[in-house]
Amino acid sequence: MAPGPTTLTSIADAPTLQSTFVRDEDERPKIAYNEFSNVIPVISLEGIEGERRAEIRGKIVDACEDWGIFQVVDHGVEAGLVEEMTRLARAFFGLKEEEKLRFDMSGGKKGGFIVSSHLQGEAVQDWREIVTYFSYPIKNRDYSRWPDKPEGWIKVTEEYSEKLMGLACKLLGVLSEAMGLETEALTKACVDMDQKVVVNFYPKCPQPDLTLGLKRHTDPGTITLLLQDQVGGLQATRDGGKTWITVQPVPGAYVVNLGDHGHYLSNGRFKNADHQAVVNSNYSRLSIATFQNPAPEAIVYPLAIREGEKPILDEPITFAEMYRRKMTKDLELARLKKLAKEQQVTELEKAKLEPVKEIFA
C-alpha cells in the first residue's frame, strides 16, 4: 500500500478520495452519520452513591447485556472542564501541519499525532487524525509525547484524565456488584490500570460513502468513555454488522463502551460493544476517547461463572497475550481478504482473455 498523507486537513478539500482510504463495498457505511437512533439508553448517575444505586445498577446491567453500550449524564465531570478539554482539542487540530507533525508517532513511538491509526499492517486507512497519549499509570507518563500546544493542554488533560479514571472506576464498581462480587473486583482485576486518551478528529470527507472514520471493531480493554460532539458518526451493531444504528449525540454525555476484557471477566454476560465511526462531507467531527485497560500482566479469565455456564476462555491468559492474539487475528483476516480480492481480480482478467484465445485457436 502506498504511504498515506501526513495530515488529512491537507487533502480534505480534494474532489475525490485517495485510494488508500477506499473500503471494500461490504465495509462501507450502511446508514448516514445523522440518521440517529435512541435505542442506546441514556442513564442519569445522580444518586448512584445513595438510594438510587440499585436502580442505576439495573439499568447499566440491562444496557451491557443488550448492546454493551450506554450513555451517562449527571456523571460528576464538571462542564467547564469538558468544554476546556474540547476547546483545546479543536485548537490542536487547527494548528499548522508542521506543528502537529512535531509529535508524529510513526515508527513505533508511544504517543503523539498520526493519520488513521498507529497499528501496523493496515490494508485500508481510516479517515481520521488522532493525537494520543498514555496518562496512567502516572509513573509511565512521557510528557515529551504530549502536545505542548495549544497553551494549557498538559494541565487540563492531567485533570481530565484523573476525573475520567474516577468515573470509569465508579462504573466498574456497579458492574462488579451486579456480578455478585465486591465493588472493587473489576478494578482489582486490572492490577495497575492503564489509561490511554485518544482524541479523534474526522475532517469533512469528499466521498464519505466510500470510507470510514474508524473501522468496525471492539475495544480490547475493560471500559471506554467517549465524549463526542453533536455532529454524529458513532455507529453500533449487535447482529454481526448486518444492521447498524447511529448513536444519538447527547450534550454533555459520555458514551460508555464495554471492551473485550470486561466481556471476558463477566464470562460473556456483558457484551463487548461492536462499533465504528462514519464521516460526512458537511462537517468535521471531534471525539475524545478514554480507554481504561488492565496492566499487561493482568490475568484475563472470568471472575464470575453463573450456574449452568461454562468458562468462555479455555485457560487464564495475560492481557498482553489476549491483545497479541486479537491483533494477530485481525491482521490475518485482513490479509486473507486482500488475497481473496487479488485472486478474484486475477480470475476476472483471465476470463476476459478467454474469448481472445478462442478467436485465434
mmCIF file of N, CA and C in Angstrom, residues 81 84-85 88 141 143 146-147 150-162:
data_model
loop_
_atom_site.group_PDB
_atom_site.id
_atom_site.type_symbol
_atom_site.label_atom_id
_atom_site.label_comp_id
_atom_site.label_asym_id
_atom_site.label_seq_id
_atom_site.Cartn_x
_atom_site.Cartn_y
_atom_site.Cartn_z
ATOM 1 N N LEU A 81 -14.701 21.828 32.660
ATOM 2 C CA LEU A 81 -13.530 21.027 32.296
ATOM 3 C C LEU A 81 -13.744 20.357 30.944
ATOM 4 N N GLU A 84 -13.370 22.980 28.232
ATOM 5 C CA GLU A 84 -11.981 23.382 28.030
ATOM 6 C C GLU A 84 -11.188 22.290 27.316
ATOM 7 N N MET A 85 -11.414 21.039 27.681
ATOM 8 C CA MET A 85 -10.747 19.933 27.005
ATOM 9 C C MET A 85 -11.133 19.906 25.531
ATOM 10 N N LEU A 88 -9.432 22.878 23.616
ATOM 11 C CA LEU A 88 -8.013 22.639 23.363
ATOM 12 C C LEU A 88 -7.815 21.588 22.274
ATOM 13 N N ARG A 141 3.988 8.104 32.423
ATOM 14 C CA ARG A 141 3.722 9.236 31.540
ATOM 15 C C ARG A 141 4.995 9.726 30.871
ATOM 16 N N TYR A 143 5.835 12.896 28.969
ATOM 17 C CA TYR A 143 5.319 14.207 28.576
ATOM 18 C C TYR A 143 5.904 14.705 27.255
ATOM 19 N N TRP A 146 3.230 14.284 24.791
ATOM 20 C CA TRP A 146 2.006 15.068 24.982
ATOM 21 C C TRP A 146 2.178 16.403 24.269
ATOM 22 N N PRO A 147 1.208 16.848 23.526
ATOM 23 C CA PRO A 147 1.333 18.148 22.853
ATOM 24 C C PRO A 147 1.573 19.278 23.854
ATOM 25 N N PRO A 150 -2.049 23.521 21.973
ATOM 26 C CA PRO A 150 -2.146 24.905 22.436
ATOM 27 C C PRO A 150 -1.787 25.033 23.917
ATOM 28 N N GLU A 151 -1.536 26.242 24.348
ATOM 29 C CA GLU A 151 -1.136 26.508 25.721
ATOM 30 C C GLU A 151 -2.204 26.005 26.693
ATOM 31 N N GLY A 152 -1.766 25.319 27.711
ATOM 32 C CA GLY A 152 -2.680 24.815 28.726
ATOM 33 C C GLY A 152 -3.072 23.365 28.546
ATOM 34 N N TRP A 153 -2.665 22.744 27.428
ATOM 35 C CA TRP A 153 -3.080 21.378 27.118
ATOM 36 C C TRP A 153 -2.720 20.400 28.239
ATOM 37 N N ILE A 154 -1.466 20.427 28.670
ATOM 38 C CA ILE A 154 -0.997 19.420 29.625
ATOM 39 C C ILE A 154 -1.735 19.530 30.947
ATOM 40 N N LYS A 155 -1.883 20.730 31.484
ATOM 41 C CA LYS A 155 -2.554 20.915 32.773
ATOM 42 C C LYS A 155 -4.006 20.448 32.711
ATOM 43 N N VAL A 156 -4.713 20.840 31.659
ATOM 44 C CA VAL A 156 -6.131 20.477 31.539
ATOM 45 C C VAL A 156 -6.290 18.972 31.335
ATOM 46 N N THR A 157 -5.439 18.376 30.494
ATOM 47 C CA THR A 157 -5.594 16.944 30.230
ATOM 48 C C THR A 157 -5.203 16.090 31.434
ATOM 49 N N GLU A 158 -4.299 16.573 32.275
ATOM 50 C CA GLU A 158 -3.999 15.865 33.520
ATOM 51 C C GLU A 158 -5.246 15.787 34.406
ATOM 52 N N GLU A 159 -5.935 16.932 34.563
ATOM 53 C CA GLU A 159 -7.150 16.966 35.384
ATOM 54 C C GLU A 159 -8.255 16.132 34.746
ATOM 55 N N TYR A 160 -8.383 16.246 33.431
ATOM 56 C CA TYR A 160 -9.414 15.486 32.713
ATOM 57 C C TYR A 160 -9.195 13.981 32.874
ATOM 58 N N SER A 161 -7.952 13.546 32.730
ATOM 59 C CA SER A 161 -7.619 12.126 32.859
ATOM 60 C C SER A 161 -7.969 11.599 34.240
ATOM 61 N N GLU A 162 -7.686 12.393 35.270
ATOM 62 C CA GLU A 162 -7.986 11.987 36.647
ATOM 63 C C GLU A 162 -9.500 11.826 36.844
#
